[in-house]
Amino acid sequence: MEKGVLITFEGPEGSGKSTQVALLAQELEKRNFKVLCTREPGGTALGEEVRKILLNKVEKMEPLSELFLYAAARFQHTVERIKPALEKGQVIICDRYLDSSIAYQAYGRGLDLQTVEMVNNLATDLIKPDITILLDLDPEEGLGRFKGRELDRMEKENLLFHRRVRQGYLELGNREERFLVFEADLDERELHSLILSKVLYYLVERGG
Ligand code: TYD
């Protein structure tokens, strides 16, 4: 494989991304692909610190400040993790990436779409995912999965916010060819098999 592949997972809260990321990574490793599993915000020392600020430490935050913080974590991640792995020909599986900013900061918070795209262009150095797996789920159902545990700053947003996020994702899914959209409430193993077969098809087609 000459250049690596960037696969991103997206979806609203409680859509089961992390489980699907882990299952996909396991299967690809079994097939001898060199896999890097990572996440945003996070994946670097700076990103993990920014993540704490974004999710728990600070309550009062302007939408634009929020966008910049996610973008700061993203740029560090692009330089430290994504680019080197792509150069080494690895398969990167990233739990959230630039589309999260479009769904949450543009559709959810109501920031101007062009502003969010411009900031993301800088933060990603124009690296677009090859495949984006969207796990679609009704936000009521997703948030319901968190009963009994403390919510983070984003999860605490009201249902209307989370509905706009979902809508944003679905619009992106319709617009961008790289998106593969799945129903997140399928059985975990069944969903995994569907995702795996699409990803393997892509990797084989491009000559991996
Ligand atoms: P996380 O615990 O990773 O959520 P999940 O398990 O649902 O992926 O928290 C990340 C939160 O940050 C999530 O609410 C989505 C939000 N987010 C943004 O608002 N913009 C972004 O650019 C990114 C990457 C995440």
Coordinates of N, CA and C and ligand atoms in Angstrom, one line a residue:
M1 N 0.9 -1.2 0.0 CA 0.0 0.0 0.0 C 0.9 1.2 0.0
E2 N 0.7 2.1 -0.9 CA 1.7 3.3 -1.0 C 1.4 4.3 0.0
K3 N 0.1 4.8 0.0 CA -0.2 5.8 1.0 C -1.3 5.2 1.9
G4 N -1.3 5.7 3.1 CA -2.3 5.1 4.0 C -3.7 5.5 3.7
V5 N -4.6 5.0 4.6 CA -6.0 5.3 4.4 C -6.5 5.9 5.7
L6 N -7.4 6.9 5.6 CA -8.0 7.5 6.8 C -9.5 7.1 6.8
I7 N -9.9 6.3 7.8 CA -11.3 6.0 8.0 C -11.7 6.7 9.3
T8 N -12.8 7.5 9.1 CA -13.3 8.1 10.3 C -14.7 7.6 10.7
F9 N -15.0 7.6 12.0 CA -16.3 7.2 12.5 C -16.9 8.4 13.1
E10 N -18.2 8.6 12.7 CA -19.0 9.8 13.2 C -20.3 9.3 13.7
G11 N -20.9 10.2 14.5 CA -22.3 9.9 14.9 C -22.6 10.6 16.2
P12 N -23.9 10.7 16.5 CA -24.4 11.4 17.7 C -24.0 10.6 18.9
E13 N -24.2 11.2 20.1 CA -23.9 10.6 21.4 C -24.5 9.2 21.5
G14 N -23.8 8.3 22.0 CA -24.4 7.0 22.3 C -24.6 6.1 21.1
S15 N -23.9 6.4 20.0 CA -24.2 5.7 18.8 C -23.3 4.4 18.7
G16 N -22.4 4.2 19.7 CA -21.6 3.0 19.7 C -20.4 3.0 18.9
K17 N -19.9 4.2 18.6 CA -18.7 4.3 17.7 C -17.5 3.6 18.3
S18 N -17.2 3.8 19.5 CA -16.0 3.3 20.1 C -16.0 1.8 20.0
T19 N -17.1 1.1 20.2 CA -17.2 -0.4 20.1 C -16.9 -0.7 18.7
Q20 N -17.5 -0.1 17.7 CA -17.3 -0.4 16.3 C -15.9 -0.1 15.8
V21 N -15.3 0.9 16.4 CA -13.9 1.3 16.0 C -13.0 0.1 16.5
A22 N -13.2 -0.4 17.7 CA -12.3 -1.4 18.2 C -12.5 -2.7 17.5
L23 N -13.8 -3.1 17.1 CA -14.0 -4.3 16.4 C -13.4 -4.3 15.0
L24 N -13.5 -3.1 14.3 CA -13.0 -3.0 13.0 C -11.4 -3.1 13.0
A25 N -10.8 -2.4 14.0 CA -9.4 -2.5 14.1 C -8.9 -3.9 14.3
Q26 N -9.6 -4.6 15.2 CA -9.2 -6.0 15.5 C -9.2 -6.9 14.2
E27 N -10.3 -6.7 13.4 CA -10.4 -7.5 12.2 C -9.4 -7.2 11.1
L28 N -9.1 -5.9 11.0 CA -8.1 -5.4 10.0 C -6.7 -5.9 10.4
E29 N -6.4 -5.9 11.7 CA -5.1 -6.3 12.2 C -4.9 -7.8 11.9
K30 N -6.0 -8.6 12.1 CA -6.0 -10.0 11.8 C -5.6 -10.3 10.4
R31 N -6.0 -9.3 9.5 CA -5.7 -9.5 8.1 C -4.4 -8.8 7.7
N32 N -3.6 -8.5 8.7 CA -2.3 -8.0 8.5 C -2.2 -6.5 8.0
F33 N -3.2 -5.8 8.2 CA -3.1 -4.3 7.9 C -2.5 -3.7 9.2
K34 N -1.6 -2.7 8.9 CA -1.0 -1.9 10.0 C -2.1 -0.9 10.4
V35 N -2.6 -1.0 11.6 CA -3.7 -0.1 12.0 C -3.3 0.9 13.1
L36 N -3.7 2.1 12.9 CA -3.6 3.1 14.0 C -5.0 3.5 14.5
C37 N -5.3 3.3 15.7 CA -6.6 3.6 16.3 C -6.4 4.9 17.1
T38 N -7.2 5.9 16.8 CA -7.0 7.2 17.5 C -8.4 7.9 17.6
R39 N -8.4 9.0 18.3 CA -9.7 9.7 18.5 C -9.5 11.2 18.6
E40 N -10.6 11.9 18.4 CA -10.6 13.4 18.6 C -11.8 13.8 19.4
P41 N -11.7 14.8 20.3 CA -10.4 15.4 20.6 C -9.6 14.5 21.5
G42 N -8.3 14.5 21.2 CA -7.4 13.6 22.0 C -6.3 13.1 21.0
G43 N -5.8 11.9 21.4 CA -4.8 11.3 20.5 C -3.4 11.8 20.6
T44 N -3.2 13.0 21.3 CA -1.9 13.6 21.6 C -1.9 14.1 23.0
A45 N -0.8 14.4 23.5 CA -0.7 15.0 24.9 C -1.5 16.3 25.0
L46 N -1.3 17.1 24.0 CA -2.0 18.4 24.0 C -3.5 18.2 23.8
G47 N -3.8 17.3 22.9 CA -5.3 17.0 22.6 C -6.0 16.5 23.8
E48 N -5.3 15.6 24.6 CA -6.0 15.0 25.8 C -6.2 16.1 26.8
E49 N -5.3 17.1 26.9 CA -5.5 18.2 27.8 C -6.7 19.1 27.4
V50 N -6.7 19.4 26.1 CA -7.8 20.2 25.5 C -9.1 19.5 25.7
R51 N -9.1 18.2 25.5 CA -10.3 17.4 25.7 C -10.9 17.6 27.1
K52 N -10.0 17.6 28.1 CA -10.5 17.8 29.5 C -11.2 19.2 29.6
I53 N -10.6 20.2 29.0 CA -11.2 21.6 29.1 C -12.5 21.6 28.4
L54 N -12.6 20.9 27.2 CA -13.8 21.0 26.4 C -14.9 20.2 27.0
L55 N -14.6 19.1 27.6 CA -15.7 18.2 28.1 C -16.1 18.4 29.5
N56 N -15.1 18.8 30.4 CA -15.4 18.8 31.8 C -15.1 20.0 32.6
K57 N -13.9 20.6 32.2 CA -13.4 21.6 33.2 C -14.1 22.9 33.2
V58 N -14.6 23.4 32.0 CA -15.1 24.7 31.9 C -16.6 24.7 31.4
E59 N -17.5 25.4 32.1 CA -18.9 25.4 31.7 C -19.1 26.5 30.7
K60 N -18.6 27.7 30.9 CA -18.9 28.8 30.1 C -17.9 28.9 28.9
M61 N -18.5 28.7 27.7 CA -17.6 28.7 26.5 C -18.3 29.3 25.3
E62 N -17.8 30.3 24.7 CA -18.4 30.8 23.5 C -18.3 29.7 22.3
P63 N -19.3 29.7 21.4 CA -19.2 28.7 20.3 C -17.9 28.8 19.5
L64 N -17.5 30.1 19.3 CA -16.2 30.2 18.5 C -15.0 29.7 19.3
S65 N -15.0 30.0 20.6 CA -13.9 29.5 21.4 C -13.9 27.9 21.3
E66 N -15.1 27.4 21.4 CA -15.2 25.9 21.3 C -14.6 25.4 20.0
L67 N -15.0 26.0 18.9 CA -14.5 25.6 17.6 C -13.0 25.7 17.6
F68 N -12.4 26.8 18.1 CA -10.9 26.9 18.1 C -10.3 25.8 18.9
L69 N -10.9 25.5 20.0 CA -10.2 24.5 20.9 C -10.3 23.1 20.2
Y70 N -11.4 22.7 19.6 CA -11.4 21.5 18.9 C -10.4 21.5 17.7
A71 N -10.3 22.7 17.1 CA -9.4 22.8 16.0 C -7.9 22.7 16.4
A72 N -7.6 23.3 17.6 CA -6.2 23.2 18.2 C -5.9 21.8 18.4
A73 N -6.8 21.0 19.0 CA -6.5 19.6 19.2 C -6.3 18.9 17.9
R74 N -7.2 19.3 16.9 CA -7.1 18.6 15.6 C -5.8 18.9 14.9
F75 N -5.3 20.1 14.9 CA -4.1 20.4 14.2 C -2.9 19.6 14.8
Q76 N -2.9 19.5 16.1 CA -1.8 18.8 16.8 C -1.9 17.3 16.4
H77 N -3.1 16.8 16.3 CA -3.3 15.4 16.0 C -2.9 15.1 14.5
T78 N -3.2 16.1 13.6 CA -2.9 16.0 12.2 C -1.4 15.8 12.1
V79 N -0.7 16.7 12.8 CA 0.8 16.7 12.6 C 1.5 15.5 13.3
E80 N 1.0 15.2 14.5 CA 1.7 14.2 15.3 C 1.3 12.8 14.9
R81 N 0.0 12.6 14.5 CA -0.5 11.2 14.3 C -0.9 10.9 12.9
I82 N -1.8 11.8 12.4 CA -2.4 11.4 11.1 C -1.3 11.4 9.9
K83 N -0.6 12.5 9.8 CA 0.3 12.6 8.7 C 1.4 11.5 8.7
P84 N 2.1 11.3 9.9 CA 3.1 10.2 9.9 C 2.5 8.8 9.5
A85 N 1.3 8.6 10.0 CA 0.7 7.2 9.8 C 0.3 7.1 8.3
L86 N -0.1 8.2 7.7 CA -0.5 8.1 6.3 C 0.8 7.9 5.4
E87 N 1.9 8.6 5.8 CA 3.1 8.4 5.1 C 3.7 7.0 5.2
K88 N 3.4 6.4 6.4 CA 3.9 5.0 6.6 C 2.9 4.0 5.9
G89 N 1.8 4.4 5.3 CA 0.9 3.5 4.6 C 0.0 2.8 5.6
Q90 N -0.2 3.3 6.8 CA -1.1 2.6 7.7 C -2.6 2.9 7.5
V91 N -3.4 2.1 8.1 CA -4.9 2.3 8.0 C -5.2 3.0 9.4
I92 N -5.6 4.3 9.3 CA -6.0 5.0 10.5 C -7.5 4.9 10.7
I93 N -7.8 4.5 11.9 CA -9.3 4.5 12.3 C -9.4 5.6 13.3
C94 N -10.1 6.7 13.0 CA -10.2 7.8 13.9 C -11.7 8.0 14.4
D95 N -11.9 8.0 15.7 CA -13.2 8.2 16.3 C -13.4 9.7 16.4
R96 N -14.2 10.2 15.5 CA -14.5 11.6 15.2 C -13.3 12.3 14.6
Y97 N -13.7 13.2 13.7 CA -12.7 14.0 12.9 C -13.5 15.3 12.5
L98 N -13.1 15.8 11.3 CA -13.6 17.2 11.0 C -15.1 17.3 10.9
D99 N -15.8 16.2 10.5 CA -17.3 16.2 10.4 C -18.0 16.5 11.7
S100 N -17.3 16.1 12.8 CA -17.9 16.4 14.1 C -18.0 17.9 14.3
S101 N -17.0 18.7 13.8 CA -17.1 20.1 14.0 C -18.2 20.7 13.1
I102 N -18.4 20.1 12.0 CA -19.5 20.6 11.1 C -20.9 20.3 11.8
A103 N -21.0 19.1 12.3 CA -22.3 18.7 12.9 C -22.5 19.5 14.2
Y104 N -21.5 19.5 15.1 CA -21.7 20.1 16.4 C -21.6 21.6 16.4
Q105 N -20.5 22.1 15.8 CA -20.2 23.6 15.9 C -21.1 24.4 14.9
A106 N -21.2 23.8 13.7 CA -22.0 24.6 12.7 C -23.5 24.3 12.9
Y107 N -24.0 23.0 12.7 CA -25.4 22.7 12.8 C -25.9 22.8 14.3
G108 N -25.1 22.3 15.2 CA -25.5 22.3 16.6 C -25.5 23.7 17.2
R109 N -24.3 24.3 17.2 CA -24.2 25.7 17.8 C -24.7 26.8 16.9
G110 N -24.7 26.5 15.6 CA -25.2 27.6 14.7 C -24.1 28.5 14.2
L111 N -22.9 28.1 14.3 CA -21.8 28.9 13.7 C -21.9 28.8 12.2
D112 N -21.4 29.8 11.5 CA -21.4 29.9 10.1 C -20.6 28.7 9.5
L113 N -21.3 28.0 8.5 CA -20.7 26.8 8.0 C -19.3 27.1 7.3
Q114 N -19.2 28.2 6.6 CA -18.0 28.6 5.9 C -16.8 28.8 6.9
T115 N -17.2 29.4 8.0 CA -16.2 29.7 9.1 C -15.7 28.3 9.6
V116 N -16.6 27.4 9.9 CA -16.2 26.1 10.4 C -15.3 25.4 9.4
E117 N -15.7 25.5 8.1 CA -14.9 24.8 7.1 C -13.6 25.4 6.9
M118 N -13.5 26.7 7.0 CA -12.2 27.4 6.9 C -11.2 27.0 8.0
V119 N -11.8 27.0 9.2 CA -10.9 26.6 10.4 C -10.5 25.1 10.2
N120 N -11.4 24.3 9.8 CA -11.1 22.9 9.6 C -10.1 22.7 8.5
N121 N -10.1 23.5 7.5 CA -9.1 23.3 6.4 C -7.7 23.6 7.0
L122 N -7.6 24.5 7.9 CA -6.3 24.8 8.5 C -6.0 23.6 9.5
A123 N -6.9 23.2 10.2 CA -6.7 22.2 11.3 C -6.3 20.8 10.7
T124 N -6.8 20.5 9.5 CA -6.6 19.2 8.9 C -5.5 19.2 7.9
D125 N -5.0 20.4 7.6 CA -4.1 20.6 6.5 C -4.7 20.0 5.2
L126 N -6.0 20.1 5.1 CA -6.8 19.7 3.9 C -6.8 18.1 3.8
I127 N -6.5 17.4 4.8 CA -6.5 16.0 4.7 C -8.0 15.5 5.0
K128 N -8.6 15.0 3.9 CA -10.0 14.5 4.1 C -10.0 13.0 4.3
P129 N -11.0 12.5 5.0 CA -11.1 11.0 5.2 C -11.3 10.4 3.8
D130 N -10.8 9.1 3.7 CA -11.1 8.3 2.5 C -12.5 7.7 2.7
I131 N -12.8 7.3 3.9 CA -14.2 6.7 4.2 C -14.6 7.3 5.5
T132 N -15.9 7.7 5.5 CA -16.5 8.2 6.8 C -17.7 7.3 7.1
I133 N -17.6 6.6 8.3 CA -18.7 5.7 8.7 C -19.6 6.5 9.6
L134 N -20.8 6.8 9.2 CA -21.8 7.5 10.1 C -22.7 6.5 10.7
L135 N -22.7 6.5 12.0 CA -23.7 5.6 12.8 C -24.8 6.5 13.2
D136 N -25.9 6.4 12.5 CA -27.1 7.3 12.7 C -28.0 6.7 13.8
L137 N -28.4 7.7 14.7 CA -29.3 7.2 15.8 C -30.1 8.4 16.3
D138 N -31.3 8.1 16.6 CA -32.2 9.1 17.2 C -31.5 9.6 18.5
P139 N -31.4 10.9 18.7 CA -30.6 11.4 19.9 C -31.3 11.0 21.2
E140 N -32.6 10.9 21.2 CA -33.3 10.5 22.4 C -32.8 9.1 22.9
E141 N -32.7 8.2 21.9 CA -32.3 6.8 22.2 C -30.8 6.8 22.6
G142 N -30.0 7.6 21.9 CA -28.5 7.7 22.2 C -28.3 8.2 23.6
L143 N -28.9 9.3 24.0 CA -28.7 9.9 25.3 C -29.3 8.9 26.4
G144 N -30.4 8.2 26.0 CA -31.0 7.3 27.0 C -30.0 6.2 27.4
R145 N -29.0 5.9 26.5 CA -28.0 4.9 26.8 C -27.1 5.3 28.0
F146 N -27.1 6.6 28.3 CA -26.2 7.1 29.3 C -26.8 7.2 30.7
K147 N -28.0 6.7 30.9 CA -28.7 6.8 32.2 C -27.9 6.2 33.3
G148 N -27.8 7.0 34.4 CA -27.1 6.5 35.5 C -25.6 6.9 35.5
R149 N -25.1 7.6 34.5 CA -23.8 8.1 34.6 C -23.7 9.6 34.4
E150 N -22.7 10.2 34.9 CA -22.6 11.7 34.8 C -22.4 12.1 33.3
L151 N -23.1 13.1 32.9 CA -22.9 13.6 31.5 C -21.8 14.6 31.3
D152 N -21.2 14.6 30.2 CA -20.2 15.7 29.9 C -20.8 16.9 29.4
R153 N -20.0 18.0 29.2 CA -20.6 19.3 28.8 C -21.4 19.2 27.5
M154 N -21.0 18.4 26.5 CA -21.7 18.4 25.3 C -23.0 17.5 25.4
E155 N -22.8 16.4 26.1 CA -24.0 15.5 26.3 C -25.1 16.2 27.1
K156 N -24.7 17.2 27.9 CA -25.7 17.9 28.7 C -26.6 18.9 27.9
E157 N -26.2 19.1 26.6 CA -27.0 20.0 25.8 C -28.4 19.5 25.6
N158 N -29.3 20.4 25.3 CA -30.7 19.9 25.2 C -31.0 19.1 23.9
L159 N -32.1 18.5 23.9 CA -32.5 17.6 22.8 C -32.5 18.3 21.4
L160 N -32.9 19.5 21.4 CA -33.0 20.3 20.1 C -31.6 20.4 19.5
F161 N -30.6 20.7 20.4 CA -29.2 20.7 20.0 C -28.8 19.4 19.3
H162 N -29.1 18.3 20.0 CA -28.7 17.0 19.5 C -29.4 16.6 18.3
R163 N -30.7 17.1 18.1 CA -31.4 16.9 16.9 C -30.7 17.6 15.7
R164 N -30.3 18.8 16.0 CA -29.6 19.6 14.9 C -28.3 18.9 14.5
V165 N -27.6 18.3 15.5 CA -26.4 17.6 15.2 C -26.7 16.4 14.3
R166 N -27.7 15.7 14.6 CA -28.0 14.5 13.8 C -28.4 14.9 12.4
Q167 N -29.2 16.0 12.3 CA -29.6 16.5 11.0 C -28.3 16.9 10.1
G168 N -27.4 17.6 10.8 CA -26.2 18.0 10.2 C -25.4 16.8 9.6
Y169 N -25.3 15.7 10.4 CA -24.7 14.5 9.9 C -25.4 13.9 8.7
L170 N -26.7 13.9 8.8 CA -27.5 13.2 7.7 C -27.3 14.1 6.4
E171 N -27.3 15.4 6.5 CA -27.0 16.2 5.3 C -25.7 16.0 4.8
L172 N -24.7 15.9 5.6 CA -23.3 15.6 5.2 C -23.3 14.2 4.5
G173 N -24.0 13.3 5.1 CA -24.1 11.9 4.5 C -24.6 11.9 3.1
N174 N -25.6 12.8 2.9 CA -26.2 12.8 1.5 C -25.3 13.5 0.5
R175 N -24.5 14.5 1.1 CA -23.8 15.4 0.2 C -22.4 14.8 -0.2
E176 N -21.8 14.1 0.7 CA -20.4 13.7 0.5 C -20.3 12.2 0.1
E177 N -19.6 11.9 -1.0 CA -19.6 10.5 -1.5 C -18.8 9.6 -0.5
R178 N -17.9 10.1 0.3 CA -17.1 9.3 1.1 C -17.9 8.7 2.3
F179 N -19.1 9.2 2.5 CA -19.9 8.7 3.7 C -20.6 7.4 3.4
L180 N -20.5 6.5 4.4 CA -21.3 5.3 4.4 C -22.2 5.4 5.7
V181 N -23.5 5.3 5.5 CA -24.4 5.6 6.6 C -25.0 4.3 7.1
F182 N -25.0 4.0 8.4 CA -25.6 2.8 9.0 C -26.5 3.2 10.1
E183 N -27.5 2.3 10.3 CA -28.4 2.4 11.5 C -27.6 1.9 12.7
A184 N -27.5 2.8 13.7 CA -26.7 2.5 14.8 C -27.4 1.5 15.8
D185 N -28.7 1.4 15.6 CA -29.4 0.5 16.6 C -29.5 -1.0 16.2
L186 N -28.8 -1.3 15.1 CA -28.7 -2.8 14.8 C -27.9 -3.5 15.8
D187 N -28.0 -4.8 15.8 CA -27.2 -5.6 16.7 C -25.7 -5.4 16.4
E188 N -24.9 -5.3 17.5 CA -23.5 -4.9 17.5 C -22.7 -5.7 16.5
R189 N -22.9 -7.0 16.5 CA -22.1 -7.9 15.6 C -22.5 -7.7 14.2
E190 N -23.9 -7.6 14.0 CA -24.4 -7.5 12.6 C -23.9 -6.1 12.0
L191 N -23.9 -5.1 12.8 CA -23.4 -3.8 12.3 C -21.9 -3.9 12.0
H192 N -21.2 -4.6 12.8 CA -19.8 -4.8 12.6 C -19.5 -5.5 11.3
S193 N -20.3 -6.5 11.0 CA -20.1 -7.3 9.7 C -20.4 -6.4 8.5
L194 N -21.4 -5.6 8.6 CA -21.7 -4.7 7.5 C -20.6 -3.7 7.3
I195 N -20.1 -3.1 8.4 CA -19.0 -2.1 8.2 C -17.8 -2.8 7.7
L196 N -17.4 -3.9 8.2 CA -16.2 -4.6 7.8 C -16.3 -5.0 6.3
S197 N -17.4 -5.4 5.8 CA -17.4 -5.8 4.4 C -17.3 -4.6 3.5
K198 N -17.8 -3.5 3.9 CA -17.7 -2.2 3.1 C -16.2 -1.8 3.1
V199 N -15.6 -1.8 4.3 CA -14.2 -1.3 4.4 C -13.3 -2.2 3.6
L200 N -13.5 -3.6 3.8 CA -12.6 -4.5 3.1 C -12.7 -4.3 1.6
Y201 N -13.9 -4.1 1.1 CA -14.2 -3.9 -0.3 C -13.4 -2.7 -0.8
Y202 N -13.4 -1.6 0.0 CA -12.7 -0.4 -0.4 C -11.2 -0.7 -0.4
L203 N -10.7 -1.3 0.6 CA -9.3 -1.6 0.7 C -8.8 -2.5 -0.4
V204 N -9.6 -3.5 -0.8 CA -9.2 -4.4 -1.8 C -9.2 -3.6 -3.2
E205 N -10.3 -2.9 -3.4 CA -10.4 -2.1 -4.6 C -9.3 -1.2 -4.9
R206 N -8.7 -0.5 -3.8 CA -7.7 0.4 -4.0 C -6.3 -0.3 -4.0
G207 N -6.3 -1.6 -4.0 CA -5.1 -2.4 -4.1 C -4.3 -2.5 -2.9
G208 N -5.0 -2.6 -1.7 CA -4.3 -2.8 -0.5 C -3.8 -4.2 -0.3
Ligands
TYD1 P1 -16.5 11.8 23.3 O1 -16.5 11.3 24.8 O2 -15.4 11.4 22.5 O3 -17.9 11.5 22.7 P2 -18.3 10.2 21.9 O4 -17.9 9.0 22.8 O5 -19.7 10.4 21.7 O6 -17.4 10.2 20.7 O7 -16.6 13.4 23.4 C1 -16.4 14.1 22.3 C2 -17.5 15.2 22.3 O8 -17.0 16.3 21.6 C3 -18.8 14.8 21.6 O9 -19.9 15.4 22.3 C4 -18.7 15.5 20.3 C5 -17.9 16.7 20.5 N1 -17.1 17.2 19.4 C6 -17.4 18.4 18.9 O10 -18.3 19.1 19.3 N2 -16.6 18.9 17.8 C7 -15.5 18.2 17.4 O11 -14.8 18.7 16.4 C8 -15.2 16.9 17.9 C9 -14.1 16.1 17.5 C10 -16.0 16.5 19.0

